[in-house]
DNA sequence: AGCTGGCAAACA
DNA sequence: TGTTTG
DNA sequence: ACAGCT
C-alpha cells in the first residue's frame, strides 16, 4: 500500500513516519525538492515518477509526505490508484505552533501570535484542498510521541479494508448510504438485501408510498414528543422495505441482509419467514435479546460487523432513542444460560469476504470481534476500554477454533469464572484479535497462579536469538536474505553443518532488520531513532559473512551465490532434495554420479517417476483459501469421530504466508487421554482414506500400546490428500496432491504444540536454545527441568502468549516468526 | 584456544 | 547407526 | 570454509 501523509504539524508527521517504518516496515518515498536528504527512503524528481515507482512496488508498504503542496491533478493521479490511502494528520493548534517553533532557526526571535496566525492561514489554505480529500483523519491532541503512537495503533492505518473494502464493509456502507434517504423523524435506518454477493434490493425507513412523508408530519407517533405506543407508528422499517422490494421469489438459499441497526423483533419474524440465512448489522452495542433468541432458534446467523473504515475518533453514532427502543429487552437476570461465555455454532460463522483476496501477504492484525453473549456489565466495560467489541463473531480461521460444547460437561451449568474472562480479554487485546475463550476454560483454572498480560516482555531487535526479534513475512532486504540462504543451502550440501547454521542465523538477522540496508553502516542496529548510537549486529561476524554482505552492498549481488545458483549440479541437487525421502546426503551423492537430470536418474532406476511427479505437485504453493477448506474437510470428518474437537491450523498458514507448503492441523480434546486421541487419529486416517481424500500415508501412526504409559508424545499423521476444485484448488478440473500433517495432542500441552508446529524452524531452534540456559528442556509436548527431570505443570497455561510469558519470552505474533 | 550450536520420531 | 523429516 | 561465549 502507498500512504500519503498530509498535515500542518511536522512533529506529528515525523512520529507517524517513524511508527510506520518501525512497526509496519514502511519505506519512505519523497520528492528531491521537498524533503532534505536524510537516512532511509527513495528520492524522485516528479510526482509522476514517484507514483510510477509505487505502482511497480505496490505490494510493499510505502509512505510519502510530498503530496501536500502538489496540484489537484497530482492528488487525483495518486488517489486513482487502487493501492493508495490519503491520511490527514490533524493536530492541536498548540502542537502545530510547537512544531513550527522548533523548525525555525534558534536565532529567530520568539514567534508572536499574529505572525503564527499569518503562517497558519497560508499553510492551511495551501493544504485545505488535499486535507479535505483524505480518506482517513487522525487527530493528535497529545504532547508526547508515546501517547500519539497509541492513537496510531488504534487507528490501524494499514487496515486493508480502507483500500479495498471487504464484502461485509461494502454492503454495510451501502446500507448506510440507503439510510441517508430515510424520512423517518426518529432515526435513519438502511438495509441491503444480497444474494451471492449481489444486491437484490435496498430499503430505508419511512412512511409507505403515497402517504405524507414522516418528516413532513406523516406519522404522528414519530413527530410527537410524547411516547406513543409502537402500534401507532406508520413507518415501515428499512428491513421490511428491503424484503418487500425484493419479494419472496428473489430471496434464495443464501440471502444475506445487511442492516444499519440490529433488527427489531417484528422485523426479525419477517426475516425468518422469508428465509434469509444471515443478518449482518452494524450499530449494535444494544443487541435485541429477543431478536437474538429468535434468530438462534430459527437458525439464522446473526453477525456484527463494525464500520472498519473510519478513524477511531469518529464514534459519532450516538444511540439515541430509536423507533424500536421500547422493544429492547433489558436482560437483567444473569443466571440463565445466555450469560455464559460460550461460543455457539452460529457464532462461529466466518466473516464474508476478507479472506478471499488475501494474496498480498501479511494480514494486518486488526482487532477482531467475537460473539460472546456476555451480559456482565463489568466485562463489557473492560472490553470496551481495551478496544474490543464483544459482539458477533468473525473469528479468523487462523485462530484456534473451539466449540462451546468443548466445555467440560460437569461444569455445563456453570459460568466461566469472571477472572478467566478478564485474562481472556487482556490476552485478546494484546494479541490484537479475539482469542478463543473456550481454551481459557479448557481445564481447571487456577486464578491465583497467573498475573500475566501487563508485564509482557518487549521484543529485542539486538538479541542473537530469533525468538526475541520480529521477522515479518516480507522484509525490505529480501534479496540479501535470499542470497544468504543460497549460501546456506550450499553449506548443507557440502555437509558443513555449522557453517550452514551460521548462514541461517545471519539470514534471519537480516530478515529482522526493519529498514532497507543500503550501506555497511546500516548493518549496525540503531539503538534509538533520535540518537546515532549503534551496536554491532549479532550473528553477522566481522570476517566471512560480513564480507559477503559488503560485497552485496557494493555490487548488488554475491558472486558465490550467483555461481552456485547457476550451476547445473546445484539445480539437480535442489530438485532431488524436494523428493520425499531424499535429503542432503543422498541428493549430494546422486547429483555427482554424472547424471544431468532427474529423468536420467529415473532411467537408471535410482529414483522412481512416481516420486518425481509427487514432488512436483507438493512443490506448488497452497493458497490460504485452499488450506482452510482442506482443513475444513478434515475437521468435518473429525467431528463425526470425536464429539467436539479443538483444533488449530499451524505452520506457514498461521504465520500469515499467502501460500503454504503443507497443511498442519493440530487437534485436541478436553478430557481425552493421549491414547484416546491416538485411536481417534487412526480412525480419522482410515475414514479419510476410505473416502478417497487421503491418498497416501507417508508415515506410520504410532499407536501407544497400552502398557507404556511413558508414551506421552503427540502422534502425527503425515499424508497426501487429493485436492480438487471442490476443495478450493485454483486449477479447476485437475486434482492436485497436497501434504497434510494431522497432529493430535493432550489438551495440557496444546499451546506448546501450537507453538512448536507454528515455527519457523529458526524460531523454534533459538527458543529451545534460550530456555536451555535456564536448565529447562522444551519439546513439542512438555517442558521439564534438565537436571531433576521434573516436568513443569502446564495445565494452567491458557494461551500461547501466556506460555511465552511463563517462559520469560516476549510475545512475537505468529506473522512475525518468519525467520525460516 | 576451545567448546557449543534444537530436538524427537521414524525409517533404512 | 546414520539419514530424513517436521 | 561460521560466530558467540568463556
CSV table of C-alpha atoms (C1' of nucleotides) in Angstrom, one decimal, chain A residues 498 699-700 702 713 765 768, chain B residues 5-11:
chain,number,residue,atom,x,y,z
A,498,UNK,CA,27.8,-25.4,11.4
A,699,UNK,CA,4.4,-42.1,8.0
A,700,UNK,CA,3.1,-44.9,10.1
A,702,UNK,CA,2.4,-44.6,16.4
A,713,UNK,CA,4.3,-37.6,22.8
A,765,UNK,CA,15.7,-23.5,17.5
A,768,UNK,CA,14.9,-24.0,22.8
B,5,DG,C1',25.3,-24.8,18.1
B,6,DG,C1',17.3,-27.6,18.7
B,7,DC,C1',15.1,-31.7,19.1
B,8,DA,C1',12.5,-36.2,18.7
B,9,DA,C1',10.5,-39.7,15.8
B,10,DA,C1',10.7,-42.7,12.1
B,11,DC,C1',12.8,-45.1,8.8
